[in-house]
Each structure stands twice: as C-alpha cells, then as structure tokens.
Amino acid sequence: MSHQLTIEPLGQTIEVEEGQTILDAALRAGIWLPHACCHGLCATCKVQVLEGEVDHGEASNFALMDFEREEGKTLACCARLESDVVIEAEIDEEPDAEIIPVRDYAGTVSRLVELTPTIKGVFIMLDEPLHFQAGQYINLEIDGGRLTRAFSLANPPSRATEVELNVRLVPGGEGTTWIHTQLAEGDRIRLSGPYGRFFVRKSAPGDLIFMAGGSGLSSPRSMILDLLEKGDRRNMTLIYGQRRRDELYYHEEFLELARRHSNFRYVPALSEEPTESAWEGFRGFVHEAAKAAFGGDFRGHKAYLCGPPKMIEACIATLMQGRLYERDIYTEKFISAADAQQVRSPLFRTL
C-alpha cells in the first residue's frame, strides 16, 4: 500500500511505495533532499515530521537520538511511511544543480583494471546511458543485490554508456572484497543513480582547486575532464595524495593534461615514499602540498575536496587558515560506521 508524502517548504506531494524510504522516493521524483551516507549514520538527511507516522528503520541512535525521535525528527534515508506524511526539510537552492531523477540501470562488466595494488578500475557498459553531473556517484548492487555500496563516477559525463568506478579494497570490507575477488568481466550488474550534490559550481567566479586522496580521485577526475573537454578557461589545480609511487594512479594522464592545457596544474604528493627513491615530486600530505603550491593564500578560489575524512579535515583547516571559507569549500566523503562521528567538520556550521 502506497502513501502520500508532502515535502515542505516546496509544497510538493509525491507517492511513496510500501517499504520505500523517504529519500529514495524523493530522489526518484527529481526532488533533492540533503543526504550523505544513505545508511542512517551521519544525520545529514534529518527532517522534521509535521504530520503522520513513520518507521525510523535502521537509523543509528547516534545520528537520531531518542529525544529527537520524540520531537518528530527522522532520517530520510531510513524512514518509511506508515501513513500519509508531511515533512519539512532544509533545501538550499543550487543554481548549478541539474534536476536528474534517480533511476535503476543494468549493464555488463566490460573491463577490470588493476590501477594500484589496492584500487581496481571497474568499467561497466550500461544498457542505456547514465545522465549525471561530473562529481556525482552511484549505488552499486553487490553480490546479486545482497548489499549496495556507493562509488563515485570517475568518467566524465560525455562517456555516459561505459561508466568507470575506482574501488579501493577496504580491509574487512564485505562489498569491496567481493568486487576485488569475485566480480569478473562479463558479469551482469545493476546500479542506481545519480546521487549527490558534489559538482562544480560553473556559474561562480574564481579559479578551482581540487584536493584528493586515495580513490577519492574519482570525482575530481570526472570534474576536471569535463571542464577541459568543454573548454573552461579558469585556472584549475589538482593536488592528489597517495602514500607511495605505486599507488599514484592516472599519474601519466594528468601530466599529459598539464602539458596540453596551460590552465591546468597537477601537484602529486607522496606521504610515505622511501627517501632513497627517485621521486622528485612533493613529499608530504595533500594539505601540506596545497599550502606549498599556493604560498598559504587561497583567496579567490573554489575548492573541491574528496577523500578520507581525516584528509578532508586537514585540508579544510589549511584552506581556512589561507583565508578560504565555508562558502567556497565543497566536500565529498563516503561514511562508514567508523567515520559516523566525524561526518561534519567542527569548523563548519553545516556541510
């Protein structure tokens, strides 16, 4: 049995199927609600229930405390309707956001590439093209749909039929272990998307800084390739960090892009490269490389950060010390249970 969901302050009413979450129904209707982890851990999707009854689902007690439940709050990514419901959500206007309803897609694994000892490139030839904004992500069905996991799209939107995911093997991670050890070329696979609001604000003035670590390179790569393909003339700098040289993937591609495009600069940084190696690039962390590259002054830029939570925290602090503030910093990080308590930087009011 379906129910009606009214979303304020938009005043829009949509139909929600039995067992469907508030967030899924809204995104499939082309209505964006704030969200991040999609697993009831981070509290980004918290909304106020004004009328009706909901089942809170698997929302963690940390993200949705008992007193908040009593006050009528719920997490849109977990909550399911038990009656017709009216909610109120904080929805910011984004002039550069495309309205793209979430859809289900099917495809065939066309290639599996060992990008680094721990990161695999997964290429999926879709049955139909996926329309998305550079920087967005998809939810991939794992092991026949037993699990779902979120992965950023590493390809630009112009390559909409064969999509690329960069999957890091997480020790003990059930989903990534399955991808690295069980998934094979020729396998059929399903995904849904696009999700997220991590995209370049193309209408905003100012040059661009992209800061990435590990497999967090996916989104910035998609953004940079898209911008360069479309002839964007703003200066853009990619600062990309790994531990050692053998983990630095797409290194040659970015060097070539820097040679071909005078407005693109590439700064790779290695934090644990052996001192006796032939590496001549920056040694240290991403935020340290950024400070050195810009002389500690980031004014006049827009910054896009993607990577592990600790890296993002360090980068935010460095950018703010260099006089770049919240309105000019955009982040993307996927949240595990271990990261749930760190989802929001203490330096930000909202994220």
C-alpha positions as a printed Julia matrix, in Angstrom:
351×3 Matrix{Float64}:
  0.0     0.0     0.0
  1.43    3.37   -1.01
  1.18    6.66    0.9
  1.38   10.34    0.04
  4.4    12.37    1.13
  4.23   16.17    1.14
  7.58   17.97    1.3
  7.7    21.46    2.78
  8.63   24.21    2.11
  8.33   23.04   -1.52
  4.68   22.11   -1.14
  5.19   19.12   -3.44
  3.37   15.82   -2.88
  4.7    12.51   -4.19
  3.67    8.88   -3.88
  5.82    6.57   -1.75
  5.6     2.83   -2.26
  5.36    0.42    0.65
  8.84   -0.24    2.02
 10.37    2.67    0.11
 12.35    5.25    2.08
 11.53    8.95    2.06
 14.9     9.75    0.48
 14.6     7.18   -2.31
 11.1     8.33   -3.21
 12.13   11.98   -3.29
 15.25   11.44   -5.4
 13.37    9.28   -7.89
 10.8    12.05   -8.19
 13.58   14.54   -9.0
 13.39   16.24   -5.58
 16.74   16.67   -3.88
 16.91   16.24   -0.11
 20.17   16.73    1.82
 21.93   13.38    2.34
 25.39   11.83    2.57
 25.94    8.3     3.89
 22.49    6.86    2.99
 22.87    4.29    5.8
 21.43    6.11    8.84
 24.83    7.04   10.23
 25.58   10.68    9.5
 22.34   12.63   10.21
 22.72   14.79    7.09
 19.24   13.76    5.89
 17.44   14.6     9.14
 13.95   16.03    8.54
 11.02   17.11   10.71
  7.79   15.09   10.54
  4.95   17.6    10.77
  2.06   15.18   10.24
  1.69   11.4    10.06
  3.63    8.38   11.27
  6.95    6.89   10.14
  9.05    3.83   10.93
 12.59    5.07   11.69
 14.16    1.91   10.27
 17.87    1.35   10.89
 18.74    4.89   11.95
 21.59    4.77   14.46
 20.98    6.09   17.96
 23.91    8.44   17.48
 22.54   10.02   14.29
 18.94   10.12   15.55
 18.77   10.33   19.33
 15.78    9.26   21.4
 14.74   12.82   22.27
 14.86   13.74   18.55
 12.54   10.86   17.71
 10.16   12.12   20.38
 10.34   15.6    18.82
  9.24   14.18   15.48
 12.55   14.1    13.66
 13.61   11.23   11.41
 16.31   10.29    8.89
 15.01   10.38    5.33
 17.41    7.65    4.2
 15.91    5.12    6.65
 12.37    6.3     7.36
  9.4     4.51    5.78
  5.85    5.84    5.81
  3.15    4.23    7.93
  0.51    6.8     6.83
  0.29    9.9     4.67
  3.06   12.18    5.95
  4.11   15.81    5.78
  7.79   16.61    6.37
  9.84   19.79    6.5
 13.39   19.75    5.12
 16.18   22.31    4.75
 16.56   22.57    1.0
 19.04   25.08   -0.39
 18.69   26.5    -3.89
 21.63   25.5    -6.13
 21.58   27.36   -9.47
 24.15   24.97  -11.0
 22.36   21.78   -9.93
 20.74   19.74  -12.67
 17.45   18.08  -11.75
 18.13   14.44  -12.62
 15.74   11.86  -11.15
 17.42    8.75   -9.74
 16.86    5.66  -11.88
 17.86    1.98  -11.95
 20.35    0.8   -14.56
 21.72   -2.55  -15.68
 24.94   -3.3   -17.5
 27.82   -5.68  -18.15
 31.28   -5.52  -16.59
 33.38   -4.67  -19.65
 36.82   -4.26  -18.08
 38.59   -4.75  -14.75
 41.88   -2.86  -14.43
 44.44   -3.04  -11.6
 45.09    0.67  -11.11
 47.2     0.19   -7.95
 47.9    -2.73   -5.6
 44.67   -1.86   -3.73
 42.5     0.06   -6.24
 40.65   -1.59   -9.1
 39.09    0.19  -12.05
 35.64   -1.28  -12.7
 34.21   -0.43  -16.13
 30.51   -1.15  -16.75
 28.89   -0.99  -20.18
 25.35    0.12  -19.44
 22.31   -0.95  -21.41
 21.4     2.74  -21.69
 23.41    5.93  -20.98
 23.5     7.38  -17.47
 22.93   11.13  -17.35
 24.83   12.73  -14.44
 26.82   15.76  -13.37
 30.56   15.32  -13.0
 31.26   14.6    -9.32
 28.12   12.57   -8.62
 28.04    8.92   -7.52
 26.01    5.75   -7.95
 24.88    2.92   -5.67
 26.16   -0.42   -6.93
 24.42   -3.72   -6.17
 26.88   -6.21   -4.66
 26.6    -9.99   -4.86
 23.29  -10.05   -6.68
 21.75   -7.24   -4.68
 22.54   -8.61   -1.22
 24.41   -5.36   -0.46
 24.68   -1.91   -2.02
 27.7     0.36   -1.9
 28.28    3.94   -3.1
 31.04    4.74   -5.6
 31.88    8.0    -7.36
 31.89    8.06  -11.15
 35.44    8.54  -12.45
 34.49    9.15  -16.08
 33.21   12.46  -17.48
 29.52   12.75  -18.4
 30.44   12.65  -22.11
 31.26    8.95  -21.63
 27.8     8.06  -20.41
 27.45    4.49  -21.64
 30.61    2.9   -20.22
 30.98    4.18  -16.66
 34.09    3.82  -14.51
 34.34    3.2   -10.78
 37.61    3.22   -8.81
 37.21    0.74   -5.96
 39.71    0.58   -3.11
 39.98   -2.72   -1.26
 38.97   -1.95    2.33
 40.41   -4.47    4.82
 37.45   -6.44    6.14
 35.07   -4.62    3.8
 32.49   -7.09    2.56
 31.49   -5.11   -0.52
 34.95   -4.13   -1.77
 36.32   -7.61   -1.07
 33.58   -9.09   -3.28
 34.41   -6.66   -6.08
 38.14   -7.4    -5.89
 37.87  -11.17   -5.59
 34.55  -12.27   -7.12
 33.47   -9.78   -9.78
 34.52  -10.81  -13.3
 34.43   -9.37  -16.8
 31.17  -10.29  -18.5
 29.16  -10.3   -15.26
 25.78   -8.6   -15.31
 25.37   -5.94  -12.64
 22.83   -3.35  -11.51
 23.19    0.15  -10.14
 21.11    3.22   -9.37
 21.85    6.91   -9.64
 22.93    9.58   -9.95
 23.28   10.73   -6.35
 24.92   13.63   -4.56
 25.49   17.36   -4.92
 29.24   17.31   -5.34
 29.66   19.16   -8.65
 31.47   22.22   -9.94
 29.62   25.49   -9.45
 30.25   26.61  -13.02
 28.41   29.91  -12.68
 30.58   31.01   -9.74
 33.66   33.14  -10.48
 37.12   32.17   -9.33
 39.77   29.59  -10.09
 39.5    25.99   -8.93
 41.42   23.79   -6.5
 40.8    20.05   -6.43
 42.23   18.11   -3.48
 42.01   14.33   -3.43
 43.43   11.32   -1.63
 43.31    7.59   -2.42
 40.37    6.5    -4.57
 38.85    9.91   -3.82
 40.46   10.89   -7.13
 37.34    9.6    -8.94
 35.12   12.68   -8.62
 37.83   15.31   -9.24
 38.98   13.38  -12.32
 35.44   13.39  -13.71
 35.11   17.11  -12.97
 38.47   18.07  -14.48
 37.97   16.02  -17.66
 34.5    17.53  -18.08
 35.75   21.1   -17.62
 38.67   20.67  -20.02
 36.5    18.94  -22.63
 34.12   21.91  -22.55
 36.9    24.46  -22.9
 36.65   26.03  -19.43
 39.43   28.63  -19.21
 39.6    29.07  -15.45
 42.86   28.06  -13.82
 42.5    24.71  -12.07
 44.91   22.82   -9.84
 44.71   19.17   -8.83
 46.58   18.22   -5.67
 46.48   14.45   -5.33
 47.96   12.46   -2.46
 48.94    8.83   -2.01
 51.43    7.07    0.22
 53.84    5.64   -2.36
 54.54    5.97   -6.07
 52.98    2.6    -6.97
 49.66    3.87   -5.56
 49.63    7.04   -7.67
 47.24    6.12  -10.47
 46.38    8.16  -13.57
 49.66    9.98  -12.92
 50.74    9.99  -16.58
 47.28   11.08  -17.73
 47.39   14.17  -15.51
 50.94   15.01  -16.54
 49.78   14.91  -20.17
 46.73   17.07  -19.4
 49.02   19.63  -17.76
 51.21   19.66  -20.88
 48.22   20.14  -23.19
 46.28   22.69  -21.12
 48.04   25.81  -19.85
 45.27   26.45  -17.31
 45.66   23.03  -15.59
 48.3    22.32  -12.95
 48.95   18.9   -11.4
 50.63   18.53   -7.98
 51.11   14.91   -6.85
 52.15   14.32   -3.22
 53.51   11.16   -1.58
 53.49   10.84    2.21
 55.42    7.58    2.7
 57.67    7.27   -0.34
 61.08    5.78    0.61
 63.7     8.5     0.94
 66.1     6.63   -1.35
 63.61    6.51   -4.26
 63.88    8.57   -7.44
 60.68   10.51   -6.67
 61.26   14.23   -7.33
 57.76   15.48   -6.53
 56.32   16.74   -3.26
 56.82   14.6    -0.16
 54.11   15.03    2.44
 50.34   15.22    2.76
 47.77   16.84    0.47
 47.12   19.83    2.72
 50.88   20.45    3.04
 51.31   20.28   -0.73
 48.45   22.74   -1.19
 49.97   25.19    1.26
 53.31   25.0    -0.54
 51.76   25.31   -4.01
 49.72   28.4    -3.13
 52.03   30.0    -0.59
 49.35   29.56    2.06
 46.95   32.01    0.35
 43.8    30.51   -1.22
 41.72   33.65   -1.64
 39.64   33.9    -4.81
 39.3    30.15   -5.32
 36.64   27.46   -5.08
 37.92   24.24   -3.51
 36.58   20.72   -4.09
 37.76   18.04   -1.65
 37.3    14.29   -1.96
 38.96   11.6     0.12
 39.26   10.05    3.57
 37.66   12.05    6.41
 40.98   12.83    8.12
 42.41   14.2     4.87
 39.37   16.4     4.37
 39.57   17.74    7.93
 43.23   18.66    7.47
 42.54   20.3     4.09
 39.61   22.34    5.44
 41.79   23.65    8.27
 44.59   24.58    5.86
 42.22   26.3     3.42
 40.6    28.31    6.2
 44.0    29.33    7.53
 44.7    30.53    3.99
 41.55   32.73    4.04
 39.21   30.46    2.1
 35.96   29.91    3.95
 32.91   27.69    4.11
 31.0    29.21    1.21
 33.89   28.37   -1.15
 34.67   24.81    0.03
 32.8    21.73   -1.18
 33.44   18.2     0.03
 32.56   14.6    -0.73
 33.29   11.72    1.6
 31.6     8.38    1.99
 30.74    7.49    5.55
 31.39    4.14    7.21
 30.26    3.24   10.72
 33.73    4.09   12.0
 33.52    7.53   10.42
 29.98    8.38   11.51
 31.02   10.58   14.42
 33.34   12.61   12.19
 30.94   13.36    9.35
 30.88   17.09    9.99
 33.95   19.2    10.39
 33.89   21.12   13.69
 34.98   24.09   11.59
 31.7    24.08    9.65
 28.24   25.07   10.79
 26.76   22.84    8.1
 28.2    20.62    5.43
